[in-house]
Coordinates of C-alpha atoms in Angstrom, one line a residue:
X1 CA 56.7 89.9 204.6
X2 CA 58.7 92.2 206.8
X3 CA 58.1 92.4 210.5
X4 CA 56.0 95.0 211.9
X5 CA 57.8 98.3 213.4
X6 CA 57.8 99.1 216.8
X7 CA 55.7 102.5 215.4
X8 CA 53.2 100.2 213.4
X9 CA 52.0 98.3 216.0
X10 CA 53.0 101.2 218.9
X11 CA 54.5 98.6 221.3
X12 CA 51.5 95.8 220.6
X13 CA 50.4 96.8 223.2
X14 CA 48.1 99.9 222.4
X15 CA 45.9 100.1 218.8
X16 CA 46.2 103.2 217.3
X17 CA 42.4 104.5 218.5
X18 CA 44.3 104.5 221.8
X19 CA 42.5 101.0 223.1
X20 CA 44.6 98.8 224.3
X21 CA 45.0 95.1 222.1
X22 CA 43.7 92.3 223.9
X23 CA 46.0 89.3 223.7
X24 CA 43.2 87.6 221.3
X25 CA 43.9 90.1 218.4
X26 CA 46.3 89.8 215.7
X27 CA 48.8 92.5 215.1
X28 CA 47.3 94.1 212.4
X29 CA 48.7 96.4 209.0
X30 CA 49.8 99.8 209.8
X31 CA 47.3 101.0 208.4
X32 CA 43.8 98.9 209.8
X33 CA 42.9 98.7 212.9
X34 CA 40.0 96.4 214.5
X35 CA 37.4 97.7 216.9
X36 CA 35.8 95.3 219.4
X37 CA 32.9 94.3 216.8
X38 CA 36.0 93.3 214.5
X39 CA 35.1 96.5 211.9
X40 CA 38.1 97.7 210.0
X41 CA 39.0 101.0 210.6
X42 CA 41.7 102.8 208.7
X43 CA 44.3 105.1 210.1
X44 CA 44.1 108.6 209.1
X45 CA 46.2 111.2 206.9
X46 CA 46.6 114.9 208.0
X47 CA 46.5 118.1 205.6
X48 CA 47.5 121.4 205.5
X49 CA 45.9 123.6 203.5
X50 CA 47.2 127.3 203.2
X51 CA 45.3 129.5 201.2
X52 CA 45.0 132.9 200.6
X53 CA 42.5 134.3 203.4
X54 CA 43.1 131.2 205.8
X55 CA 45.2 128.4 206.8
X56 CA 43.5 124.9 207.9
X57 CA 44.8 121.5 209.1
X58 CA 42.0 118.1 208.1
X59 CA 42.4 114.9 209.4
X60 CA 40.5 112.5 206.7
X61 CA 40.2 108.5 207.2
X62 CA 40.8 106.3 204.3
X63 CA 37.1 107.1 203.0
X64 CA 37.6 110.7 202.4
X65 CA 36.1 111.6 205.5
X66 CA 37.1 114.5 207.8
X67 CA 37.4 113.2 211.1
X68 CA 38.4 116.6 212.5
X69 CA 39.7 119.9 210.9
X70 CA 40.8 123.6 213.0
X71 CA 40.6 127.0 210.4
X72 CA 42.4 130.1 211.2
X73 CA 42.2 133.5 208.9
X74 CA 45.4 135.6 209.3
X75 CA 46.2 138.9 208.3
X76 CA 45.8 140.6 204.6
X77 CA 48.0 143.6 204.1
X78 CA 47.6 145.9 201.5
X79 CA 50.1 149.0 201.5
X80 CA 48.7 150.6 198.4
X81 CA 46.2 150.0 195.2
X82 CA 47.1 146.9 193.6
X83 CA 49.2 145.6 196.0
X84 CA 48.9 142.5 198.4
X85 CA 51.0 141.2 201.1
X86 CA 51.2 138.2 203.9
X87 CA 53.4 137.7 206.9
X88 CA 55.4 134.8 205.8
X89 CA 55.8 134.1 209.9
X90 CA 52.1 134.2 210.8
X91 CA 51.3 132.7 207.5
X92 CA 53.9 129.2 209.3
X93 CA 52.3 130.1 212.9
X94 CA 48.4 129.5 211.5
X95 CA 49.2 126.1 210.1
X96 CA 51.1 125.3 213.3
X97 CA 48.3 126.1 215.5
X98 CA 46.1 124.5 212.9
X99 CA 48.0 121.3 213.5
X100 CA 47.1 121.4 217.0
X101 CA 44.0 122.3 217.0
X102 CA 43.0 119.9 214.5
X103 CA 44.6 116.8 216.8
X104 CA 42.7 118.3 219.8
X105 CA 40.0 117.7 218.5
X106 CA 40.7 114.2 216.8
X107 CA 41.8 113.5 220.8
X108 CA 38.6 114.7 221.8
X109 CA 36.8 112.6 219.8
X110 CA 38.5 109.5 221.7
X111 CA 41.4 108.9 218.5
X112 CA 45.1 108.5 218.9
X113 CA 47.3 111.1 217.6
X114 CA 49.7 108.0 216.4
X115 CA 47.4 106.4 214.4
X116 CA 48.0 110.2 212.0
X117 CA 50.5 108.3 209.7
X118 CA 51.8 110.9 207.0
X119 CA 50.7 115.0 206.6
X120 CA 50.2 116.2 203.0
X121 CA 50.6 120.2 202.0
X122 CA 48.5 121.9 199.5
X123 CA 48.9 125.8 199.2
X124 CA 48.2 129.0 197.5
X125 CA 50.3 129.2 194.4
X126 CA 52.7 131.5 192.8
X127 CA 52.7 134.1 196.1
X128 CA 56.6 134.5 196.8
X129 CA 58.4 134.1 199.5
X130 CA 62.1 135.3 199.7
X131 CA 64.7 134.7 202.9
X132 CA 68.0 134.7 203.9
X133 CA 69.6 130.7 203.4
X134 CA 71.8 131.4 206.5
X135 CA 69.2 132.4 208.8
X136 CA 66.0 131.6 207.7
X137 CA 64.5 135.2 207.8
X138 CA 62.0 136.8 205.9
X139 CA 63.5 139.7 203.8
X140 CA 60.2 141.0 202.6
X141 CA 56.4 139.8 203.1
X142 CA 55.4 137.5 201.2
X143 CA 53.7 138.9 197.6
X144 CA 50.3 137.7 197.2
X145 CA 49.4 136.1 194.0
X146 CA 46.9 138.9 193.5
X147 CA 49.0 141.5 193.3
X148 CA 49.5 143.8 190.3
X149 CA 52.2 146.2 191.4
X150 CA 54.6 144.4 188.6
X151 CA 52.4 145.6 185.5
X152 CA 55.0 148.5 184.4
X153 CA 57.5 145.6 184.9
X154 CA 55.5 142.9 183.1
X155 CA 55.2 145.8 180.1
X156 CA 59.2 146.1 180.1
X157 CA 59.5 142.3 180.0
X158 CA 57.2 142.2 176.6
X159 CA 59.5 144.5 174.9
X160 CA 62.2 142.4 175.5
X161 CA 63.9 140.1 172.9
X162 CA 63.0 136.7 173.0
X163 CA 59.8 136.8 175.1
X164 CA 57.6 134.6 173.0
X165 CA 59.8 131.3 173.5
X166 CA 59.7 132.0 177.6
X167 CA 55.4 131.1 176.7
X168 CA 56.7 127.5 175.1
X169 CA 59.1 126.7 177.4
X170 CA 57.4 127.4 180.7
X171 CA 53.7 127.3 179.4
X172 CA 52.7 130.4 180.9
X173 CA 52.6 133.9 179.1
X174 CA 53.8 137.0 181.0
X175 CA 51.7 138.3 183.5
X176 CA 51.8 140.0 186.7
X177 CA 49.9 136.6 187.9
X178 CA 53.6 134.0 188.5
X179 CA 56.1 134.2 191.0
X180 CA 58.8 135.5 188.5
X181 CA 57.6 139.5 188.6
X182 CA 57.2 139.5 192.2
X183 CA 60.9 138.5 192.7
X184 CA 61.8 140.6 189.9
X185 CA 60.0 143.9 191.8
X186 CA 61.7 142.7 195.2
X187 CA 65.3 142.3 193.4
X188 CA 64.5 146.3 192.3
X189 CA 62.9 147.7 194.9
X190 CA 64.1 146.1 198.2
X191 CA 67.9 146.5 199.0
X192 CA 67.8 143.8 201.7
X193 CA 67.1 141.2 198.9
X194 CA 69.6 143.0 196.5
X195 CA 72.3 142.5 199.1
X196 CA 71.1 139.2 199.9
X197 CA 71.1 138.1 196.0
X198 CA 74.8 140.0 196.0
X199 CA 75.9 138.3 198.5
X200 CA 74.6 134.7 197.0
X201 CA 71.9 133.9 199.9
X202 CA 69.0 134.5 198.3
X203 CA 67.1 132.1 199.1
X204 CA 63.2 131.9 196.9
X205 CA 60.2 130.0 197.0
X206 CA 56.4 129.8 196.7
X207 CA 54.5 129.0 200.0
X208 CA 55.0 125.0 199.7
X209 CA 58.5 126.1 199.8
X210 CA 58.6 127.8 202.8
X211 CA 56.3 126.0 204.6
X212 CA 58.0 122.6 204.1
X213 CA 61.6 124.5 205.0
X214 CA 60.0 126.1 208.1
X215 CA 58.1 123.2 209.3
X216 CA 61.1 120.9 209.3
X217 CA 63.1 123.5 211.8
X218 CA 64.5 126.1 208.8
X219 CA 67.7 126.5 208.4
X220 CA 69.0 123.8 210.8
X221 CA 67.6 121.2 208.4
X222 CA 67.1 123.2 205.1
X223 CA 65.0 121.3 203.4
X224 CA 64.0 123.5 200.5
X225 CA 62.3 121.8 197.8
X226 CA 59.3 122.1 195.7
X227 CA 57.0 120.4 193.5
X228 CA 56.1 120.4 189.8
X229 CA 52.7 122.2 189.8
X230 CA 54.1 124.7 192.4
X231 CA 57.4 124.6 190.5
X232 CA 55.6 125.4 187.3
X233 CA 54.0 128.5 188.0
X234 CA 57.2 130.3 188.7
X235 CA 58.4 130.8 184.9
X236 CA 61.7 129.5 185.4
X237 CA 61.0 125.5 185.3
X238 CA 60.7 124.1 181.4
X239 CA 57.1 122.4 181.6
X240 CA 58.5 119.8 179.3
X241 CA 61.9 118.7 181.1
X242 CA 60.3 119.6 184.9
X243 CA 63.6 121.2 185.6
X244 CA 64.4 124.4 185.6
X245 CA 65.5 126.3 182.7
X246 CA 68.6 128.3 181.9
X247 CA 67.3 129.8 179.0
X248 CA 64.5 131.2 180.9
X249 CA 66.5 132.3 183.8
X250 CA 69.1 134.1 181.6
X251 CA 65.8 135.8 179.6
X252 CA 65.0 136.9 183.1
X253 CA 68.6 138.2 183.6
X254 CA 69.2 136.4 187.1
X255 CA 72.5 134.6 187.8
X256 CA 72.0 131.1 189.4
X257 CA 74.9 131.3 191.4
X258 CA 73.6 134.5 193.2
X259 CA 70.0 133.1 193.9
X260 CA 69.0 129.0 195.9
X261 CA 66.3 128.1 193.7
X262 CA 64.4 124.8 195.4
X263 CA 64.8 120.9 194.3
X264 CA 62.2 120.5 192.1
X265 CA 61.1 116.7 193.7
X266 CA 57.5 114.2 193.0
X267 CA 54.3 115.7 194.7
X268 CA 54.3 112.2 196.2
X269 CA 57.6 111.2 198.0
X270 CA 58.4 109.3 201.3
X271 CA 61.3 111.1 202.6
X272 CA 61.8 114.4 200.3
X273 CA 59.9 116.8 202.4
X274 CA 61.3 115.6 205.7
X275 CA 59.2 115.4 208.9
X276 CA 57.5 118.2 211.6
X277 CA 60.3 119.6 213.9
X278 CA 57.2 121.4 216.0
X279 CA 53.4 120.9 217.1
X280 CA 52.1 117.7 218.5
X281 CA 52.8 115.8 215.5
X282 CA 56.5 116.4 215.4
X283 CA 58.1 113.6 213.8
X284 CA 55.5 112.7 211.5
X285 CA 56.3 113.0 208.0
X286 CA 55.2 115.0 205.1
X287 CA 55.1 113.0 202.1
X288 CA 52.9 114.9 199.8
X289 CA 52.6 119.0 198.4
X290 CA 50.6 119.9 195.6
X291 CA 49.5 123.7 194.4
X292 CA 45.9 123.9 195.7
X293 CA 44.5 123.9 192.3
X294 CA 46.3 120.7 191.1
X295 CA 45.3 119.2 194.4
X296 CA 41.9 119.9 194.0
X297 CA 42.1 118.2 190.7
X298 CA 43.7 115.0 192.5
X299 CA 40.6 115.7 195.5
X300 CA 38.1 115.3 192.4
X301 CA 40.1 111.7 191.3
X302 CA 41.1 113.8 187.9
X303 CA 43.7 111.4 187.2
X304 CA 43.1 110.6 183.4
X305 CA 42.7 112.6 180.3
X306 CA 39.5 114.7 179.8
X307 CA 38.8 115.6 183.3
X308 CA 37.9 118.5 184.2
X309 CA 37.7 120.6 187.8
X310 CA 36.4 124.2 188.9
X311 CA 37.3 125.6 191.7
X312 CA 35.4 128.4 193.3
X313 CA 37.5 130.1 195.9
X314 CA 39.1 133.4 196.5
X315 CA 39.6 132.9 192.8
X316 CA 38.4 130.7 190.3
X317 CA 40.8 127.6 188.5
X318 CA 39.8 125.8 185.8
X319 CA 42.1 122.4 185.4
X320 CA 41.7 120.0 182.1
X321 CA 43.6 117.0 182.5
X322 CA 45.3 116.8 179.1
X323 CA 47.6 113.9 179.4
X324 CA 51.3 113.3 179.4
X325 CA 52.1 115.3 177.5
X326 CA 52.2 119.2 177.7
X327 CA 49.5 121.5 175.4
X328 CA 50.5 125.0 174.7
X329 CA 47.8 127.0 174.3
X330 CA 47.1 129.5 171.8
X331 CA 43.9 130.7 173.3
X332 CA 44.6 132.7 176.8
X333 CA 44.9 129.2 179.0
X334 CA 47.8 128.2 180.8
X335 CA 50.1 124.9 180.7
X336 CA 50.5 123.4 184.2
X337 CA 51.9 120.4 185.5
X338 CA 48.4 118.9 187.4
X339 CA 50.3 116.1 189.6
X340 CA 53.6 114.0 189.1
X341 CA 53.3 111.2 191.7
X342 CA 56.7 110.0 190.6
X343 CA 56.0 108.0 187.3
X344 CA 55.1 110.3 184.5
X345 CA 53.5 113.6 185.0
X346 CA 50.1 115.0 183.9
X347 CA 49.5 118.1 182.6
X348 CA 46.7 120.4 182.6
X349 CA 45.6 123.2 181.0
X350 CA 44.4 126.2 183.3
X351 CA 41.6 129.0 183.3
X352 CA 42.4 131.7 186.1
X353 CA 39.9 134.0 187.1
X354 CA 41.6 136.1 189.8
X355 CA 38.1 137.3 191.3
X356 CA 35.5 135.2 192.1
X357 CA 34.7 134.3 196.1
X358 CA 36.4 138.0 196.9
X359 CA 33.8 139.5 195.1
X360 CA 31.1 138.5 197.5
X361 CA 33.6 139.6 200.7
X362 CA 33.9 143.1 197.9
X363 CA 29.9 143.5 198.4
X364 CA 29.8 142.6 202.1
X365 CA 33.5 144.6 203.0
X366 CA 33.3 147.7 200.6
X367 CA 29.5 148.0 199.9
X368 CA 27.9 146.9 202.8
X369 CA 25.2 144.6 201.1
X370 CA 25.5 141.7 203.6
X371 CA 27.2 141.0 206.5
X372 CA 28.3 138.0 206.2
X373 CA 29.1 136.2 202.8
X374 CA 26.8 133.4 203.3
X375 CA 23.6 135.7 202.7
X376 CA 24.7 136.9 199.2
X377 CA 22.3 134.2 197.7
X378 CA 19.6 135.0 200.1
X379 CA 19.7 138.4 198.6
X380 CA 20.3 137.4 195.1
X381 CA 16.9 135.8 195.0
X382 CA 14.8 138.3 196.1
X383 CA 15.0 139.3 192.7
X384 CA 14.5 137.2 189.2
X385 CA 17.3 138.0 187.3
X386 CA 20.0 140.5 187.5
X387 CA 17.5 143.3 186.1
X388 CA 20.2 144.1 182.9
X389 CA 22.9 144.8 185.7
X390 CA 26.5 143.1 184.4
X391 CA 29.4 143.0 187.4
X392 CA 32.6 142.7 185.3
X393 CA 34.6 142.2 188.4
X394 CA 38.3 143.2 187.7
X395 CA 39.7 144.1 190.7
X396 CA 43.2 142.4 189.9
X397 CA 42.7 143.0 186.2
X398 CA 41.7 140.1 184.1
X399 CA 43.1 136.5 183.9
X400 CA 42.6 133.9 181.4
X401 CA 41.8 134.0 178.4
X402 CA 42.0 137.6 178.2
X403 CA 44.9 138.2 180.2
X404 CA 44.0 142.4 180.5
X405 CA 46.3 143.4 183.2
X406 CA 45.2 146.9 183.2
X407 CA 41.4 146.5 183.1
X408 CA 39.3 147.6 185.9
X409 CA 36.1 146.4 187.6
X410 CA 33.1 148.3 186.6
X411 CA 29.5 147.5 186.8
X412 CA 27.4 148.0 183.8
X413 CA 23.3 148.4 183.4
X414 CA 22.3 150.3 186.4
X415 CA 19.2 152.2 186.4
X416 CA 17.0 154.0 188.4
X417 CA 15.1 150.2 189.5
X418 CA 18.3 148.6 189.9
X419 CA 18.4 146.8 193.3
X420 CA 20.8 145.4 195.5
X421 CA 19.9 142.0 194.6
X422 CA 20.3 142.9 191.4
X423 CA 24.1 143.5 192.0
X424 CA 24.0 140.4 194.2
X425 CA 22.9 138.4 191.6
X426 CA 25.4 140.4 188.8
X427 CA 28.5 139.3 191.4
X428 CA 27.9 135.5 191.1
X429 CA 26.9 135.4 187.7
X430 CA 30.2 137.6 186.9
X431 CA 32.3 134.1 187.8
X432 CA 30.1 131.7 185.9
X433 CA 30.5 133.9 182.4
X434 CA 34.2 134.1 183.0
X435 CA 34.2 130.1 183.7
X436 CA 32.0 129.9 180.4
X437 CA 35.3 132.1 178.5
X438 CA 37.4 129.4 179.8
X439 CA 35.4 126.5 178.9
X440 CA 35.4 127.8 175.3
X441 CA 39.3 128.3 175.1
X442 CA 39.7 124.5 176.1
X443 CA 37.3 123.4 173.7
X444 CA 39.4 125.3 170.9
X445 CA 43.0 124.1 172.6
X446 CA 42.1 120.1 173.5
X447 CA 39.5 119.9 169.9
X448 CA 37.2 118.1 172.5
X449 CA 34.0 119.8 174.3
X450 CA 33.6 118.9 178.2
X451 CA 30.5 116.5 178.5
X452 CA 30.5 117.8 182.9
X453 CA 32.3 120.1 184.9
X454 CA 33.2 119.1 188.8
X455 CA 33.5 121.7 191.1
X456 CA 34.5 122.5 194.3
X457 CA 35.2 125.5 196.9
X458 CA 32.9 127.8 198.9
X459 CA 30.7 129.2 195.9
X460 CA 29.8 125.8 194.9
X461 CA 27.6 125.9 198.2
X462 CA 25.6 128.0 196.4
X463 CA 22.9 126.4 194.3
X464 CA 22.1 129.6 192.5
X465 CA 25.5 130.2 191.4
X466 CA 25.8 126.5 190.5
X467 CA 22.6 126.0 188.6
X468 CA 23.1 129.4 186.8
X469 CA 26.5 127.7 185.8
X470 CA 24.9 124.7 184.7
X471 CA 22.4 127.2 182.7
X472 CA 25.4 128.9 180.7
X473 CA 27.6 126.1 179.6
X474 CA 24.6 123.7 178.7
X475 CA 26.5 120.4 180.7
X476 CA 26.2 119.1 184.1
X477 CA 27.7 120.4 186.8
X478 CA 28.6 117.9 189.5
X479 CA 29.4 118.3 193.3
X480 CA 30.9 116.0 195.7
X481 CA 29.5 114.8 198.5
X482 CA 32.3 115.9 200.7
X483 CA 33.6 119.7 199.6
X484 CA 37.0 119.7 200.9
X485 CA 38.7 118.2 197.8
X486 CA 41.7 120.4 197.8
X487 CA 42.5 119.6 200.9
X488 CA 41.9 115.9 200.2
X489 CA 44.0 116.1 197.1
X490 CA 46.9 117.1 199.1
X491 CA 45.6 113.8 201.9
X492 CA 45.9 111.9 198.5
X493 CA 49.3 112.9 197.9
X494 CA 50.7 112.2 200.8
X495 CA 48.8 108.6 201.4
X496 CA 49.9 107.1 197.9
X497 CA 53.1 108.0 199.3
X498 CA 53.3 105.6 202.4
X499 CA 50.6 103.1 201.0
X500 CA 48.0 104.3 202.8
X501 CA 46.2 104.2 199.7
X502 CA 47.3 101.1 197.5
X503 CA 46.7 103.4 194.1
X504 CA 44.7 105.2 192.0
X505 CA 42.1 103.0 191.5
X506 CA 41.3 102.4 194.9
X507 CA 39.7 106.2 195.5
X508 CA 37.5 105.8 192.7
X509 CA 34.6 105.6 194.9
X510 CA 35.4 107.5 197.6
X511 CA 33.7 111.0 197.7
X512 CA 30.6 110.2 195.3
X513 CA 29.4 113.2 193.3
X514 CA 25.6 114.9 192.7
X515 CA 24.5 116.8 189.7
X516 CA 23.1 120.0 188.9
X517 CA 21.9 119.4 185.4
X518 CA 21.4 122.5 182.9
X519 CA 18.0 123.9 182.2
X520 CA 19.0 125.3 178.8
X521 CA 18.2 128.9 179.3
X522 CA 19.2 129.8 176.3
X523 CA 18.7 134.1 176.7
X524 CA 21.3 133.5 179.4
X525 CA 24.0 130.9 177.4
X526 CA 23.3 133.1 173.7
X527 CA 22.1 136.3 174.5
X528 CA 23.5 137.8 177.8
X529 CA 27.4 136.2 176.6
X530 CA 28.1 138.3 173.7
X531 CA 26.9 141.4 175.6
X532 CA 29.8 140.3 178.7
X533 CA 32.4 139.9 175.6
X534 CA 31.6 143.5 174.6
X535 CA 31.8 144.5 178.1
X536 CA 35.4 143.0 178.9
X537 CA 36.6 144.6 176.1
X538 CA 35.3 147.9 177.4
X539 CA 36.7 147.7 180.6
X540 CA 40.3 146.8 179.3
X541 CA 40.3 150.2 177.0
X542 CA 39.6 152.3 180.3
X543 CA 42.3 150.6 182.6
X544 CA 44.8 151.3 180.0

């Protein structure tokens, strides 16, 4: 056995809860520490999470437990219809003062900062990044995932020659939804990135990306690398190989010499996303990245063929663990890399929803229902059911399995009795018939029905939402006891990394799950669905 490091054991002279060893005690793993009852207590794992409306740093233990957590929203910028921006710099400032907010509050509760042994990154996919490689500066704001100013763009791209083999090769169809479009737009529209692409400093990423070269000290260390599921929803990485692919950058008419694409390395490696160059836990290293949908997938302990995750967010991500090997889908769903924790990947296939959590902040922001998003199921229940309203809520078009760009959000069924809880009610059930689309595509794409559906993210507080979701796709529904699974994917990543976790199997029962089982109500699951169908199709024909 190797000896200990002068970092495992800090000196043997302090433990890592910040109590000093008494000469009686052995020098323990770097991992377990002993309290003065001889307990076992593990070390901990940090994570940051960067999503779309907020960034967060969690501290978890080796049980899945948070033992401390700081949450900051930052800005949202939108310069016209359609469009969606973030300041890539405030978007690295957040997690930083995440990072030591967090760890004041770990201090506070009497921990050690040393005994935080690895940092794990999760993030919002496909929102684009692009920089200068010499300097490290922004050239644009970042574009939002959301964002639909590329649909004239996207149309031009169907007419081109050759666009049905970019769907088997990257696993996604064209959309204004991956990262490809936004960099396409900022290539046309922006002459600083034009020069910069001339020039051959183009440097591009998704947020992982730029976080990880950021939070290492940017262009001094350039670390720019990404990972498979964040790599995989750019369109230029061939889901099969995991590398990227000429064929679908030529199709895209880029020149590889002209733009730095980012190493493509495991979600889970030791030393390939470098350390933290700032905050109070400079030095430490992160060892893990994962798209926050994949990672919520891991949080859930996904890892094998037939399991299934929801996440209820912002948006709304489906993830079906499919195996090794990739399934293209010929019914609306995506092909994603779910994890590759250096061995052989998994793949999933994907339902987006691109509305779901923003359309309760729609009701509180635009129509002034609530004001504040936890009492949209107060007011949903003061009525019985949605009173015939229907909420088709397209504000970014429509994602999977429809994949209507141009359709709008409209609300059908109002009347003269109609209510505000009626629209209340008609918002959260708007998410759980879109989840019941998806669940339908996979059936058709895998040949196997889902016997329950794990969830996760802020609607899955609601039990309205959840047992009405239970209600229309007739299986359980299952919630963990602790929420925070994307965040604790990411954790999970980074752990397996440094052998904080041993494998796999040893998170199997950590985070325990509770069901909402389906009360069959069958005028919801039979009756209400086809009338939703007929209604999507509606709203497509006016936004075109």
């Amino acid at each position: 056995m190797a000896p200990a490091t002068c970092r495992q054991v800090v000196g043997s002279l302090i433990l890592l809860t910040g109590r000093r060893r008494l000469a009686s005690e052995p020098i323990l793993s770097p991992f377990t520490i002993k309290t003065e009852m001889g307990k076992d207590i593990e070390s901990f794992i940090g994570s940051i999470d960067q999503g779309t409306t907020s960034s967060r740093f969690l501290i978890f233990n080796k049980n899945g437990e948070v033992a401390a957590s700081h949450q900051l929203e930052f800005t949202q910028i939108y310069p016209q219809p359609g469009w969606h921006e973030h300041d890539p710099k405030e978007i690295v400032t957040s997690v930083e003062r995440c990072i030591d907010g967090a760890v004041s509050s770990f201090e506070h509760q009497g921990y050690n900062v040393e005994s935080i042994k690895a940092v794990g990154i999760t993030n919002q996919r496909e929102t684009t990044v692009v920089w200068d490689k010499e300097t490290g500066e922004p050239l644009y704001n970042a574009i939002v995932w959301t964002d639909t100013r590329t649909q004239s763009l996207i149309r031009r791209l169907k007419r081109r020659l050759g666009h049905g083999e970019v769907h088997e090769r990257c696993g996604l169809p064209l959309s204004t939804y991956p990262s490809v479009g936004k960099l396409l737009w900022l290539l046309e529209n922006v002459p600083k990135v034009k020069d910069a692409y001339e020039k051959g400093v183009l440097a591009f990423g998704t947020i992982d990306t730029w976080l990880v070269y950021m939070l290492n000290g940017g262009p001094k260390k350039n670390v720019f690398v990404t990972d498979p599921s964040n790599a995989s929803r750019t369109m230029f990485m061939n889901i099969r190989t995991r590398q990227y692919d000429e064929t679908l950058i030529d199709f895209f008419r880029l020149d590889e010499g002209k733009l730095h694409l980012p190493k493509i390395i495991s979600s889970s490696d030791p030393t390939g996303y470098g350390s933290l160059a700032s905050t109070v836990l400079k030095g430490v290293p992160i060892t893990g990245c994962l798209g926050d949908q994949s990672a919520a997938l891991v949080g859930q302990k996904g890892f094998t063929p037939g399991k299934a995750k929801n996440t209820y967010g912002t948006g709304c991500f489906l993830l079906y663990n499919v195996g090794e090997k990739p399934v293209i889908s010929r019914h609306g769903l995506l092909t994603t890399v779910a994890f590759d924790f250096g061995g052989q990947a998994m793949y999933a296939l994907e339902g987006s929803i691109a509305v779901a959590g923003s359309s309760v902040k729609f009701l509180k922001d635009n129509f002034e229902f609530i004001s504040s998003s936890d009492e949209v199921n107060k007011l949903a229940e003061t009525v019985e059911d949605n009173g015939g309203c229907v909420f088709v809520t397209a504000f970014s078009g429509l994602f999977a399995p429809y994949w209507m760009d141009d359709a709008r959000g409209t609300i059908f069924g109002i009347t003269t009795y109609t209510k505000r809880g009626h629209i209340a009610r008609a918002t959260l059930e708007a998410t759980c018939f879109q989840t019941k689309a998806i669940l339908d595509a996979m059936s058709k794409d895998s040949g196997h029905a889902l016997t329950e559906l794990a969830v996760d993210g802020g609607m899955c507080n609601s039990d309205l939402t959840m047992q009405t979701q239970a209600d229309l796709i007739s299986i359980p529904v299952i919630r963990p006891a602790m929420r925070e699974t994307t965040a604790f994917g990411a954790a999970i990543a980074a752990g397996l990394a440094v052998g904080f976790w041993e494998g796999i199997e040893e998170l199997q029962n950590v985070n325990t799950m509770a069901n909402l089982n389906t009360c069959c109500f069958e005028e919801l699951a039979n009756c209400l669905y086809p009338i939703i169908r007929r209604y999507l199709v509606y709203c497509n024909c006016q936004g075109s």
